């Protein structure tokens, strides 16, 4: 079973655990017990996206962001989900945010998603030309990572998550 299908199931299991009479575990304990999958190795397009974002931040007088393997793993699960459902979305963002708060000490979490761009430059330029996406890129964050995956037709899907610790 794919990881993206497991996340909603794990959330349901955690919620069902709350409805029992037991007081030994809290929702936070249940969520902490959920392991974040191991992040895949970075692809060239992902490295280029991160370099372009950091170059833009430097140009704007902002600090660079550090790559973060937990952020990468969470971004990957969402990209995989978008490919499965054949839809670009922010579905289940609250779950990703909560996972990063618990597993990466994130205080603030934001994300950009995209589909169909064929190069790092094209997707980053599209995000920079969108006020809300640009706001994330230029935001007060400390870490980030990106997942870029291709569907069976070779079209790219992207999830770029930013956190502040």
PDB file of N, CA and C in Angstrom, residues 99-145:
ATOM      1  N   UNK A  99       2.124  16.736  11.202  1.00  0.00           N
ATOM      2  CA  UNK A  99       3.257  15.814  11.187  1.00  0.00           C
ATOM      3  C   UNK A  99       4.577  16.568  11.307  1.00  0.00           C
ATOM      4  N   UNK A 100       4.704  17.676  10.586  1.00  0.00           N
ATOM      5  CA  UNK A 100       5.946  18.460  10.643  1.00  0.00           C
ATOM      6  C   UNK A 100       6.104  19.189  11.975  1.00  0.00           C
ATOM      7  N   UNK A 101       5.016  19.580  12.579  1.00  0.00           N
ATOM      8  CA  UNK A 101       5.104  20.194  13.902  1.00  0.00           C
ATOM      9  C   UNK A 101       5.637  19.187  14.917  1.00  0.00           C
ATOM     10  N   UNK A 102       5.195  17.958  14.798  1.00  0.00           N
ATOM     11  CA  UNK A 102       5.599  16.934  15.756  1.00  0.00           C
ATOM     12  C   UNK A 102       6.933  16.279  15.431  1.00  0.00           C
ATOM     13  N   UNK A 103       7.243  16.131  14.156  1.00  0.00           N
ATOM     14  CA  UNK A 103       8.442  15.376  13.767  1.00  0.00           C
ATOM     15  C   UNK A 103       9.609  16.233  13.291  1.00  0.00           C
ATOM     16  N   UNK A 104       9.364  17.530  13.052  1.00  0.00           N
ATOM     17  CA  UNK A 104      10.457  18.403  12.593  1.00  0.00           C
ATOM     18  C   UNK A 104      10.514  19.689  13.408  1.00  0.00           C
ATOM     19  N   UNK A 105       9.805  19.718  14.528  1.00  0.00           N
ATOM     20  CA  UNK A 105       9.777  20.900  15.401  1.00  0.00           C
ATOM     21  C   UNK A 105       9.361  22.170  14.667  1.00  0.00           C
ATOM     22  N   UNK A 106       8.470  22.028  13.680  1.00  0.00           N
ATOM     23  CA  UNK A 106       8.017  23.184  12.904  1.00  0.00           C
ATOM     24  C   UNK A 106       7.014  23.997  13.708  1.00  0.00           C
ATOM     25  N   UNK A 107       7.182  25.307  13.680  1.00  0.00           N
ATOM     26  CA  UNK A 107       6.207  26.217  14.283  1.00  0.00           C
ATOM     27  C   UNK A 107       5.250  26.740  13.221  1.00  0.00           C
ATOM     28  N   UNK A 108       5.767  26.964  12.027  1.00  0.00           N
ATOM     29  CA  UNK A 108       4.982  27.469  10.906  1.00  0.00           C
ATOM     30  C   UNK A 108       5.252  26.551   9.718  1.00  0.00           C
ATOM     31  N   UNK A 109       4.182  26.228   8.961  1.00  0.00           N
ATOM     32  CA  UNK A 109       4.306  25.353   7.797  1.00  0.00           C
ATOM     33  C   UNK A 109       3.502  25.957   6.651  1.00  0.00           C
ATOM     34  N   UNK A 110       4.086  25.958   5.465  1.00  0.00           N
ATOM     35  CA  UNK A 110       3.390  26.424   4.274  1.00  0.00           C
ATOM     36  C   UNK A 110       3.860  25.588   3.090  1.00  0.00           C
ATOM     37  N   UNK A 111       3.075  25.608   2.005  1.00  0.00           N
ATOM     38  CA  UNK A 111       3.480  24.803   0.853  1.00  0.00           C
ATOM     39  C   UNK A 111       3.040  25.433  -0.461  1.00  0.00           C
ATOM     40  N   UNK A 112       3.796  25.116  -1.485  1.00  0.00           N
ATOM     41  CA  UNK A 112       3.452  25.407  -2.873  1.00  0.00           C
ATOM     42  C   UNK A 112       3.336  24.077  -3.597  1.00  0.00           C
ATOM     43  N   UNK A 113       2.338  23.976  -4.485  1.00  0.00           N
ATOM     44  CA  UNK A 113       2.206  22.793  -5.328  1.00  0.00           C
ATOM     45  C   UNK A 113       2.104  23.250  -6.776  1.00  0.00           C
ATOM     46  N   UNK A 114       2.405  22.345  -7.684  1.00  0.00           N
ATOM     47  CA  UNK A 114       2.320  22.669  -9.114  1.00  0.00           C
ATOM     48  C   UNK A 114       2.249  21.376  -9.910  1.00  0.00           C
ATOM     49  N   UNK A 115       1.915  21.535 -11.187  1.00  0.00           N
ATOM     50  CA  UNK A 115       1.798  20.385 -12.085  1.00  0.00           C
ATOM     51  C   UNK A 115       2.152  20.817 -13.506  1.00  0.00           C
ATOM     52  N   UNK A 116       2.819  19.927 -14.218  1.00  0.00           N
ATOM     53  CA  UNK A 116       2.975  20.082 -15.654  1.00  0.00           C
ATOM     54  C   UNK A 116       4.178  20.871 -16.128  1.00  0.00           C
ATOM     55  N   UNK A 117       4.903  21.501 -15.245  1.00  0.00           N
ATOM     56  CA  UNK A 117       6.091  22.249 -15.669  1.00  0.00           C
ATOM     57  C   UNK A 117       7.205  21.257 -15.966  1.00  0.00           C
ATOM     58  N   UNK A 118       8.038  21.579 -16.946  1.00  0.00           N
ATOM     59  CA  UNK A 118       9.037  20.607 -17.384  1.00  0.00           C
ATOM     60  C   UNK A 118      10.453  20.923 -16.923  1.00  0.00           C
ATOM     61  N   UNK A 119      10.622  22.035 -16.206  1.00  0.00           N
ATOM     62  CA  UNK A 119      11.965  22.385 -15.720  1.00  0.00           C
ATOM     63  C   UNK A 119      11.859  23.098 -14.380  1.00  0.00           C
ATOM     64  N   UNK A 120      12.971  23.102 -13.666  1.00  0.00           N
ATOM     65  CA  UNK A 120      13.028  23.818 -12.394  1.00  0.00           C
ATOM     66  C   UNK A 120      12.736  25.300 -12.608  1.00  0.00           C
ATOM     67  N   UNK A 121      13.328  25.884 -13.649  1.00  0.00           N
ATOM     68  CA  UNK A 121      13.138  27.318 -13.915  1.00  0.00           C
ATOM     69  C   UNK A 121      11.676  27.645 -14.163  1.00  0.00           C
ATOM     70  N   UNK A 122      10.972  26.803 -14.915  1.00  0.00           N
ATOM     71  CA  UNK A 122       9.579  27.115 -15.246  1.00  0.00           C
ATOM     72  C   UNK A 122       8.675  27.043 -14.024  1.00  0.00           C
ATOM     73  N   UNK A 123       8.867  26.058 -13.157  1.00  0.00           N
ATOM     74  CA  UNK A 123       8.003  25.966 -11.977  1.00  0.00           C
ATOM     75  C   UNK A 123       8.325  27.066 -10.977  1.00  0.00           C
ATOM     76  N   UNK A 124       9.594  27.375 -10.775  1.00  0.00           N
ATOM     77  CA  UNK A 124       9.952  28.444  -9.839  1.00  0.00           C
ATOM     78  C   UNK A 124       9.460  29.788 -10.369  1.00  0.00           C
ATOM     79  N   UNK A 125       9.612  30.039 -11.664  1.00  0.00           N
ATOM     80  CA  UNK A 125       9.100  31.289 -12.244  1.00  0.00           C
ATOM     81  C   UNK A 125       7.585  31.407 -12.082  1.00  0.00           C
ATOM     82  N   UNK A 126       6.874  30.305 -12.253  1.00  0.00           N
ATOM     83  CA  UNK A 126       5.416  30.325 -12.072  1.00  0.00           C
ATOM     84  C   UNK A 126       5.069  30.668 -10.626  1.00  0.00           C
ATOM     85  N   UNK A 127       5.763  30.070  -9.686  1.00  0.00           N
ATOM     86  CA  UNK A 127       5.513  30.382  -8.279  1.00  0.00           C
ATOM     87  C   UNK A 127       5.848  31.844  -7.976  1.00  0.00           C
ATOM     88  N   UNK A 128       6.950  32.337  -8.535  1.00  0.00           N
ATOM     89  CA  UNK A 128       7.329  33.737  -8.273  1.00  0.00           C
ATOM     90  C   UNK A 128       6.353  34.725  -8.912  1.00  0.00           C
ATOM     91  N   UNK A 129       5.679  34.333  -9.970  1.00  0.00           N
ATOM     92  CA  UNK A 129       4.705  35.209 -10.624  1.00  0.00           C
ATOM     93  C   UNK A 129       3.321  35.151  -9.979  1.00  0.00           C
ATOM     94  N   UNK A 130       3.169  34.331  -8.961  1.00  0.00           N
ATOM     95  CA  UNK A 130       1.920  34.224  -8.204  1.00  0.00           C
ATOM     96  C   UNK A 130       2.151  34.836  -6.821  1.00  0.00           C
ATOM     97  N   UNK A 131       1.399  35.879  -6.468  1.00  0.00           N
ATOM     98  CA  UNK A 131       1.645  36.546  -5.178  1.00  0.00           C
ATOM     99  C   UNK A 131       1.639  35.609  -3.965  1.00  0.00           C
ATOM    100  N   UNK A 132       0.701  34.688  -3.883  1.00  0.00           N
ATOM    101  CA  UNK A 132       0.639  33.814  -2.701  1.00  0.00           C
ATOM    102  C   UNK A 132       1.800  32.816  -2.672  1.00  0.00           C
ATOM    103  N   UNK A 133       2.196  32.312  -3.833  1.00  0.00           N
ATOM    104  CA  UNK A 133       3.329  31.383  -3.887  1.00  0.00           C
ATOM    105  C   UNK A 133       4.642  32.123  -3.616  1.00  0.00           C
ATOM    106  N   UNK A 134       4.753  33.319  -4.152  1.00  0.00           N
ATOM    107  CA  UNK A 134       5.943  34.138  -3.920  1.00  0.00           C
ATOM    108  C   UNK A 134       6.085  34.459  -2.433  1.00  0.00           C
ATOM    109  N   UNK A 135       4.950  34.741  -1.782  1.00  0.00           N
ATOM    110  CA  UNK A 135       4.956  35.023  -0.348  1.00  0.00           C
ATOM    111  C   UNK A 135       5.559  33.853   0.432  1.00  0.00           C
ATOM    112  N   UNK A 136       5.227  32.626   0.036  1.00  0.00           N
ATOM    113  CA  UNK A 136       5.821  31.458   0.689  1.00  0.00           C
ATOM    114  C   UNK A 136       7.325  31.399   0.441  1.00  0.00           C
ATOM    115  N   UNK A 137       7.728  31.611  -0.787  1.00  0.00           N
ATOM    116  CA  UNK A 137       9.153  31.556  -1.133  1.00  0.00           C
ATOM    117  C   UNK A 137       9.948  32.608  -0.366  1.00  0.00           C
ATOM    118  N   UNK A 138       9.365  33.784  -0.173  1.00  0.00           N
ATOM    119  CA  UNK A 138      10.049  34.884   0.503  1.00  0.00           C
ATOM    120  C   UNK A 138       9.713  34.956   1.993  1.00  0.00           C
ATOM    121  N   UNK A 139       8.996  33.971   2.506  1.00  0.00           N
ATOM    122  CA  UNK A 139       8.524  33.999   3.886  1.00  0.00           C
ATOM    123  C   UNK A 139       9.617  33.800   4.917  1.00  0.00           C
ATOM    124  N   UNK A 140       9.224  34.001   6.160  1.00  0.00           N
ATOM    125  CA  UNK A 140      10.123  33.882   7.301  1.00  0.00           C
ATOM    126  C   UNK A 140      10.220  32.412   7.726  1.00  0.00           C
ATOM    127  N   UNK A 141      10.963  31.645   6.931  1.00  0.00           N
ATOM    128  CA  UNK A 141      11.126  30.224   7.179  1.00  0.00           C
ATOM    129  C   UNK A 141      12.599  29.908   7.410  1.00  0.00           C
ATOM    130  N   UNK A 142      12.856  28.723   7.959  1.00  0.00           N
ATOM    131  CA  UNK A 142      14.232  28.282   8.215  1.00  0.00           C
ATOM    132  C   UNK A 142      14.643  27.102   7.340  1.00  0.00           C
ATOM    133  N   UNK A 143      13.676  26.280   6.973  1.00  0.00           N
ATOM    134  CA  UNK A 143      13.967  25.041   6.253  1.00  0.00           C
ATOM    135  C   UNK A 143      12.926  24.831   5.152  1.00  0.00           C
ATOM    136  N   UNK A 144      13.290  24.003   4.199  1.00  0.00           N
ATOM    137  CA  UNK A 144      12.365  23.649   3.128  1.00  0.00           C
ATOM    138  C   UNK A 144      12.850  22.396   2.428  1.00  0.00           C
ATOM    139  N   UNK A 145      11.982  21.870   1.607  1.00  0.00           N
ATOM    140  CA  UNK A 145      12.400  20.810   0.689  1.00  0.00           C
ATOM    141  C   UNK A 145      11.319  20.670  -0.361  1.00  0.00           C
TER     142      UNK A 145
END
